[in-house]
PDB file of C-alpha atoms in Angstrom:
ATOM      1  CA  UNK V  10     115.903  72.429  65.699  1.00 48.00           C
ATOM      2  CA  UNK V  11     114.680  75.681  64.186  1.00 59.00           C
ATOM      3  CA  UNK V  12     116.453  77.798  61.632  1.00 62.00           C
ATOM      4  CA  UNK V  13     117.553  81.218  62.849  1.00 71.00           C
ATOM      5  CA  UNK V  14     114.745  83.781  62.548  1.00 72.00           C
ATOM      6  CA  UNK V  15     115.153  87.085  60.745  1.00 82.00           C
ATOM      7  CA  UNK V  16     116.764  89.418  63.268  1.00 87.00           C
ATOM      8  CA  UNK V  17     115.005  92.747  62.561  1.00 87.00           C
ATOM      9  CA  UNK V  18     111.361  91.640  63.141  1.00 90.00           C
ATOM     10  CA  UNK V  19     112.372  89.598  66.189  1.00 91.00           C
ATOM     11  CA  UNK V  20     114.291  92.553  67.663  1.00 92.00           C
ATOM     12  CA  UNK V  21     111.336  94.909  67.121  1.00 93.00           C
ATOM     13  CA  UNK V  22     108.839  92.479  68.655  1.00 95.00           C
ATOM     14  CA  UNK V  23     111.121  91.828  71.621  1.00 96.00           C
ATOM     15  CA  UNK V  24     111.644  95.539  72.285  1.00 96.00           C
ATOM     16  CA  UNK V  25     107.891  96.193  72.170  1.00 96.00           C
ATOM     17  CA  UNK V  26     107.197  93.317  74.576  1.00 97.00           C
ATOM     18  CA  UNK V  27     109.730  94.636  77.101  1.00 97.00           C
ATOM     19  CA  UNK V  28     108.324  98.170  76.890  1.00 97.00           C
ATOM     20  CA  UNK V  29     104.880  96.671  77.568  1.00 97.00           C
ATOM     21  CA  UNK V  30     106.244  94.936  80.707  1.00 98.00           C
ATOM     22  CA  UNK V  31     107.834  98.221  81.764  1.00 97.00           C
ATOM     23  CA  UNK V  32     104.405  99.897  81.715  1.00 97.00           C
ATOM     24  CA  UNK V  33     102.683  97.336  84.017  1.00 97.00           C
ATOM     25  CA  UNK V  34     101.221  99.155  87.024  1.00 96.00           C
ATOM     26  CA  UNK V  35     102.681  98.770  90.516  1.00 95.00           C
ATOM     27  CA  UNK V  36      99.491  97.174  91.861  1.00 96.00           C
ATOM     28  CA  UNK V  37     100.006  94.072  89.674  1.00 97.00           C
ATOM     29  CA  UNK V  38     103.356  93.197  91.282  1.00 98.00           C
ATOM     30  CA  UNK V  39     103.971  91.362  94.562  1.00 96.00           C
ATOM     31  CA  UNK V  40     107.266  91.748  96.438  1.00 96.00           C
ATOM     32  CA  UNK V  41     109.305  88.521  96.360  1.00 94.00           C
ATOM     33  CA  UNK V  42     112.578  89.690  97.926  1.00 94.00           C
ATOM     34  CA  UNK V  43     114.226  92.882  99.208  1.00 95.00           C
ATOM     35  CA  UNK V  44     117.924  93.482  99.789  1.00 95.00           C
ATOM     36  CA  UNK V  45     120.023  96.614 100.252  1.00 95.00           C
ATOM     37  CA  UNK V  46     120.891  96.485  96.529  1.00 94.00           C
ATOM     38  CA  UNK V  47     117.573  95.657  94.887  1.00 96.00           C
ATOM     39  CA  UNK V  48     113.890  94.835  95.199  1.00 97.00           C
ATOM     40  CA  UNK V  49     112.427  91.854  93.344  1.00 97.00           C
ATOM     41  CA  UNK V  50     108.722  91.551  92.494  1.00 97.00           C
ATOM     42  CA  UNK V  51     106.769  88.909  90.621  1.00 96.00           C
ATOM     43  CA  UNK V  52     103.455  88.333  88.854  1.00 96.00           C
ATOM     44  CA  UNK V  53     102.069  85.347  86.946  1.00 95.00           C
ATOM     45  CA  UNK V  54     103.591  85.128  83.473  1.00 95.00           C
ATOM     46  CA  UNK V  55     101.363  85.131  80.400  1.00 95.00           C
ATOM     47  CA  UNK V  56     104.010  83.137  78.511  1.00 95.00           C
ATOM     48  CA  UNK V  57     104.196  80.001  80.681  1.00 92.00           C
ATOM     49  CA  UNK V  58     102.988  78.604  84.013  1.00 89.00           C
ATOM     50  CA  UNK V  59     105.667  80.337  86.122  1.00 90.00           C
ATOM     51  CA  UNK V  60     106.286  83.974  87.051  1.00 94.00           C
ATOM     52  CA  UNK V  61     107.461  87.139  85.368  1.00 96.00           C
ATOM     53  CA  UNK V  62     109.982  88.736  87.736  1.00 97.00           C
ATOM     54  CA  UNK V  63     110.825  92.414  87.982  1.00 98.00           C
ATOM     55  CA  UNK V  64     114.007  93.593  89.700  1.00 98.00           C
ATOM     56  CA  UNK V  65     115.065  97.173  90.327  1.00 98.00           C
ATOM     57  CA  UNK V  66     117.919  98.981  92.003  1.00 97.00           C
ATOM     58  CA  UNK V  67     120.197 102.009  91.689  1.00 96.00           C
ATOM     59  CA  UNK V  68     123.690 101.298  90.354  1.00 96.00           C
ATOM     60  CA  UNK V  69     126.493 103.814  90.735  1.00 94.00           C
ATOM     61  CA  UNK V  70     127.828 104.086  87.184  1.00 94.00           C
ATOM     62  CA  UNK V  71     126.931 105.388  83.715  1.00 93.00           C
ATOM     63  CA  UNK V  72     124.417 103.462  81.627  1.00 95.00           C
ATOM     64  CA  UNK V  73     126.775 102.414  78.814  1.00 94.00           C
ATOM     65  CA  UNK V  74     129.274 100.810  81.172  1.00 94.00           C
ATOM     66  CA  UNK V  75     126.541  98.981  83.117  1.00 96.00           C
ATOM     67  CA  UNK V  76     124.948  97.575  79.956  1.00 95.00           C
ATOM     68  CA  UNK V  77     128.360  96.541  78.587  1.00 94.00           C
ATOM     69  CA  UNK V  78     128.708  94.371  81.704  1.00 95.00           C
ATOM     70  CA  UNK V  79     125.237  92.810  81.273  1.00 95.00           C
ATOM     71  CA  UNK V  80     124.909  92.091  77.564  1.00 92.00           C
ATOM     72  CA  UNK V  81     126.777  89.242  75.826  1.00 91.00           C
ATOM     73  CA  UNK V  82     130.446  90.146  75.623  1.00 85.00           C
ATOM     74  CA  UNK V  83     133.785  89.981  77.401  1.00 82.00           C
ATOM     75  CA  UNK V  84     132.682  91.270  80.837  1.00 91.00           C
ATOM     76  CA  UNK V  85     129.731  89.092  81.794  1.00 91.00           C
ATOM     77  CA  UNK V  86     131.602  85.864  82.569  1.00 89.00           C
ATOM     78  CA  UNK V  87     134.066  87.741  84.778  1.00 90.00           C
ATOM     79  CA  UNK V  88     131.513  88.771  87.369  1.00 92.00           C
ATOM     80  CA  UNK V  89     128.245  86.801  86.995  1.00 89.00           C
ATOM     81  CA  UNK V  90     128.617  83.986  89.543  1.00 84.00           C
ATOM     82  CA  UNK V  91     125.769  81.968  87.976  1.00 85.00           C
ATOM     83  CA  UNK V  92     127.158  81.919  84.415  1.00 90.00           C
ATOM     84  CA  UNK V  93     129.828  79.304  83.657  1.00 90.00           C
ATOM     85  CA  UNK V  94     130.379  79.547  79.871  1.00 91.00           C
ATOM     86  CA  UNK V  95     129.344  81.903  77.056  1.00 93.00           C
ATOM     87  CA  UNK V  96     129.772  81.582  73.278  1.00 92.00           C
ATOM     88  CA  UNK V  97     128.491  84.059  70.715  1.00 92.00           C
ATOM     89  CA  UNK V  98     127.250  81.706  67.976  1.00 91.00           C
ATOM     90  CA  UNK V  99     126.047  84.241  65.404  1.00 90.00           C
ATOM     91  CA  UNK V 100     126.350  88.025  65.066  1.00 90.00           C
ATOM     92  CA  UNK V 101     123.915  90.249  63.179  1.00 86.00           C
ATOM     93  CA  UNK V 102     124.016  93.983  62.581  1.00 75.00           C
ATOM     94  CA  UNK V 103     122.071  96.389  64.792  1.00 67.00           C
ATOM     95  CA  UNK V 104     123.533  95.068  68.068  1.00 88.00           C
ATOM     96  CA  UNK V 105     121.956  91.616  67.645  1.00 93.00           C
ATOM     97  CA  UNK V 106     123.546  88.226  68.272  1.00 93.00           C
ATOM     98  CA  UNK V 107     122.776  84.620  69.187  1.00 94.00           C
ATOM     99  CA  UNK V 108     124.532  83.524  72.363  1.00 94.00           C
ATOM    100  CA  UNK V 109     124.808  80.112  74.028  1.00 95.00           C
ATOM    101  CA  UNK V 110     125.594  80.076  77.734  1.00 94.00           C
ATOM    102  CA  UNK V 111     125.521  77.675  80.643  1.00 92.00           C
ATOM    103  CA  UNK V 112     124.645  78.256  84.294  1.00 90.00           C
ATOM    104  CA  UNK V 113     125.864  76.556  87.446  1.00 85.00           C
ATOM    105  CA  UNK V 114     123.745  74.227  89.558  1.00 81.00           C
ATOM    106  CA  UNK V 115     121.678  75.966  92.262  1.00 72.00           C
ATOM    107  CA  UNK V 116     120.206  75.123  95.673  1.00 65.00           C
ATOM    108  CA  UNK V 117     122.811  72.461  96.440  1.00 61.00           C
ATOM    109  CA  UNK V 118     122.388  71.174  92.871  1.00 65.00           C
ATOM    110  CA  UNK V 119     118.670  70.510  93.292  1.00 66.00           C
ATOM    111  CA  UNK V 120     118.572  72.641  90.135  1.00 76.00           C
ATOM    112  CA  UNK V 121     121.142  71.034  87.823  1.00 81.00           C
ATOM    113  CA  UNK V 122     123.287  73.096  85.395  1.00 86.00           C
ATOM    114  CA  UNK V 123     121.282  74.647  82.570  1.00 90.00           C
ATOM    115  CA  UNK V 124     122.078  75.642  78.996  1.00 94.00           C
ATOM    116  CA  UNK V 125     120.365  78.470  77.088  1.00 95.00           C
ATOM    117  CA  UNK V 126     120.555  79.694  73.496  1.00 96.00           C
ATOM    118  CA  UNK V 127     119.267  83.266  73.324  1.00 96.00           C
ATOM    119  CA  UNK V 128     118.748  85.917  70.695  1.00 95.00           C
ATOM    120  CA  UNK V 129     120.097  89.140  72.242  1.00 96.00           C
ATOM    121  CA  UNK V 130     119.421  92.744  71.198  1.00 95.00           C
ATOM    122  CA  UNK V 131     120.646  96.050  72.623  1.00 95.00           C
ATOM    123  CA  UNK V 132     119.068  99.387  71.685  1.00 95.00           C
ATOM    124  CA  UNK V 133     118.554 102.951  72.873  1.00 95.00           C
ATOM    125  CA  UNK V 134     115.710 103.589  75.315  1.00 95.00           C
ATOM    126  CA  UNK V 135     114.849 107.137  76.402  1.00 92.00           C
ATOM    127  CA  UNK V 136     118.140 108.572  77.720  1.00 92.00           C
ATOM    128  CA  UNK V 137     119.607 105.124  78.327  1.00 95.00           C
ATOM    129  CA  UNK V 138     119.693 101.610  76.956  1.00 97.00           C
ATOM    130  CA  UNK V 139     117.643  98.422  76.805  1.00 97.00           C
ATOM    131  CA  UNK V 140     119.332  95.048  76.406  1.00 97.00           C
ATOM    132  CA  UNK V 141     116.900  92.184  75.919  1.00 97.00           C
ATOM    133  CA  UNK V 142     116.667  88.567  74.841  1.00 97.00           C
ATOM    134  CA  UNK V 143     114.550  85.524  74.123  1.00 97.00           C
ATOM    135  CA  UNK V 144     115.511  81.860  73.822  1.00 96.00           C
ATOM    136  CA  UNK V 145     115.654  80.036  70.494  1.00 94.00           C
ATOM    137  CA  UNK V 146     115.352  76.331  69.723  1.00 89.00           C
ATOM    138  CA  UNK V 147     118.723  76.299  67.986  1.00 88.00           C
ATOM    139  CA  UNK V 148     121.873  74.180  68.212  1.00 84.00           C
ATOM    140  CA  UNK V 149     122.446  70.797  69.809  1.00 86.00           C
ATOM    141  CA  UNK V 150     121.960  70.473  73.574  1.00 85.00           C
ATOM    142  CA  UNK V 151     125.265  69.737  75.321  1.00 84.00           C
ATOM    143  CA  UNK V 152     125.581  66.520  77.349  1.00 82.00           C
ATOM    144  CA  UNK V 153     124.921  66.849  81.104  1.00 83.00           C
ATOM    145  CA  UNK V 154     122.841  70.022  80.677  1.00 88.00           C
ATOM    146  CA  UNK V 155     119.104  70.650  80.683  1.00 89.00           C
ATOM    147  CA  UNK V 156     118.085  73.185  77.998  1.00 92.00           C
ATOM    148  CA  UNK V 157     116.203  76.014  79.685  1.00 93.00           C
ATOM    149  CA  UNK V 158     114.105  78.662  77.958  1.00 94.00           C
ATOM    150  CA  UNK V 159     114.027  82.403  78.535  1.00 96.00           C
ATOM    151  CA  UNK V 160     110.717  83.957  77.572  1.00 97.00           C
ATOM    152  CA  UNK V 161     111.057  87.671  76.670  1.00 98.00           C
ATOM    153  CA  UNK V 162     113.396  89.254  79.207  1.00 97.00           C
ATOM    154  CA  UNK V 163     115.594  92.332  79.427  1.00 97.00           C
ATOM    155  CA  UNK V 164     117.216  95.165  81.349  1.00 98.00           C
ATOM    156  CA  UNK V 165     116.366  98.860  81.141  1.00 98.00           C
ATOM    157  CA  UNK V 166     119.191 101.136  82.264  1.00 97.00           C
ATOM    158  CA  UNK V 167     118.570 104.891  82.436  1.00 97.00           C
ATOM    159  CA  UNK V 168     120.498 107.718  84.110  1.00 96.00           C
ATOM    160  CA  UNK V 169     118.922 109.210  87.222  1.00 95.00           C
ATOM    161  CA  UNK V 170     117.964 112.829  86.699  1.00 90.00           C
ATOM    162  CA  UNK V 171     120.373 115.223  88.446  1.00 90.00           C
ATOM    163  CA  UNK V 172     122.675 112.257  89.252  1.00 89.00           C
ATOM    164  CA  UNK V 173     124.048 111.210  85.832  1.00 82.00           C
ATOM    165  CA  UNK V 174     126.752 109.043  87.412  1.00 91.00           C
ATOM    166  CA  UNK V 175     123.979 106.855  88.904  1.00 95.00           C
ATOM    167  CA  UNK V 176     121.592 104.695  86.871  1.00 97.00           C
ATOM    168  CA  UNK V 177     118.272 103.020  87.564  1.00 97.00           C
ATOM    169  CA  UNK V 178     118.520  99.403  86.437  1.00 98.00           C
ATOM    170  CA  UNK V 179     115.221  97.546  85.977  1.00 98.00           C
ATOM    171  CA  UNK V 180     115.080  93.936  84.812  1.00 97.00           C
ATOM    172  CA  UNK V 181     112.257  91.680  83.634  1.00 98.00           C
ATOM    173  CA  UNK V 182     113.042  87.960  83.720  1.00 96.00           C
ATOM    174  CA  UNK V 183     110.846  84.927  83.044  1.00 95.00           C
ATOM    175  CA  UNK V 184     112.971  81.813  82.847  1.00 92.00           C
ATOM    176  CA  UNK V 185     111.488  78.384  82.277  1.00 90.00           C
ATOM    177  CA  UNK V 186     114.127  76.119  83.831  1.00 85.00           C
ATOM    178  CA  UNK V 187     112.420  72.935  82.602  1.00 84.00           C
ATOM    179  CA  UNK V 188     113.130  69.495  84.016  1.00 76.00           C
ATOM    180  CA  UNK V 189     111.319  68.002  87.019  1.00 72.00           C
ATOM    181  CA  UNK V 190     111.539  70.783  89.590  1.00 73.00           C
ATOM    182  CA  UNK V 191     109.294  71.799  92.497  1.00 74.00           C
ATOM    183  CA  UNK V 192     107.914  75.268  91.772  1.00 76.00           C
ATOM    184  CA  UNK V 193     108.879  76.479  95.256  1.00 76.00           C
ATOM    185  CA  UNK V 194     112.546  75.695  94.519  1.00 76.00           C
ATOM    186  CA  UNK V 195     112.379  77.594  91.244  1.00 81.00           C
ATOM    187  CA  UNK V 196     110.784  80.624  92.950  1.00 83.00           C
ATOM    188  CA  UNK V 197     113.421  80.679  95.708  1.00 81.00           C
ATOM    189  CA  UNK V 198     116.238  80.377  93.179  1.00 82.00           C
ATOM    190  CA  UNK V 199     114.908  83.102  90.876  1.00 88.00           C
ATOM    191  CA  UNK V 200     114.413  85.698  93.634  1.00 89.00           C
ATOM    192  CA  UNK V 201     117.860  85.052  95.110  1.00 88.00           C
ATOM    193  CA  UNK V 202     119.574  84.994  91.710  1.00 89.00           C
ATOM    194  CA  UNK V 203     118.147  88.389  90.781  1.00 93.00           C
ATOM    195  CA  UNK V 204     119.103  89.968  94.116  1.00 91.00           C
ATOM    196  CA  UNK V 205     122.629  88.530  93.848  1.00 91.00           C
ATOM    197  CA  UNK V 206     122.878  89.819  90.274  1.00 93.00           C
ATOM    198  CA  UNK V 207     122.812  93.403  91.570  1.00 95.00           C
ATOM    199  CA  UNK V 208     125.370  92.872  94.331  1.00 93.00           C
ATOM    200  CA  UNK V 209     127.743  91.020  91.956  1.00 93.00           C
ATOM    201  CA  UNK V 210     127.341  93.693  89.284  1.00 95.00           C
ATOM    202  CA  UNK V 211     128.056  96.501  91.750  1.00 94.00           C
ATOM    203  CA  UNK V 212     131.251  94.783  92.874  1.00 93.00           C
ATOM    204  CA  UNK V 213     132.360  94.347  89.256  1.00 94.00           C
ATOM    205  CA  UNK V 214     131.801  98.034  88.466  1.00 94.00           C
ATOM    206  CA  UNK V 215     133.847  99.365  91.387  1.00 86.00           C
ATOM    207  CA  UNK V 216     136.870 101.325  90.105  1.00 70.00           C
ATOM    208  CA  UNK V 217     139.311  99.283  92.151  1.00 57.00           C
ATOM    209  CA  UNK V 218     138.293  96.092  90.346  1.00 45.00           C
TER     210      UNK V 218
END
């Protein structure tokens, strides 16, 4: 088990990595899934043998409220159907924390429940926000869970020009689920999870919730 890294250098490196992903040209991405709420693309990851996924969709709300629902905190468990528990293990200044969370089994439990321990950082980006994370080898693995690993991932949320009550939400996710899994099952699960993320989030943000 590693000791916790210094938060400031890790946050800066993570932010720079996500901004680099955000500048990847359209021609490098291949569409993996399209729904009425979002489009999901993928390209081979440079971090591991799986894919880096990109998801994008318009969400009808202001950036701060959207990001408050995505980053570690009181809202996420209420609406994210994949997440089953969340504990903030350590808090640093500058909107940084270490969070442990668990996810439900997927694809009729072909993918068993997973546990992740992530360093999370939220910062300003252009006129909006970026909330990003990376997994750490920290803390004991809980019984009955496989410890997954999130390579650099994050969500950019910026207001749409002339429509400030609408935001463009763009995510970059590269999750190494680990365990003995067929790659096709992982790919199916990741594309569907990201598309569902947008529809669940939109429901959670509706004023009548």
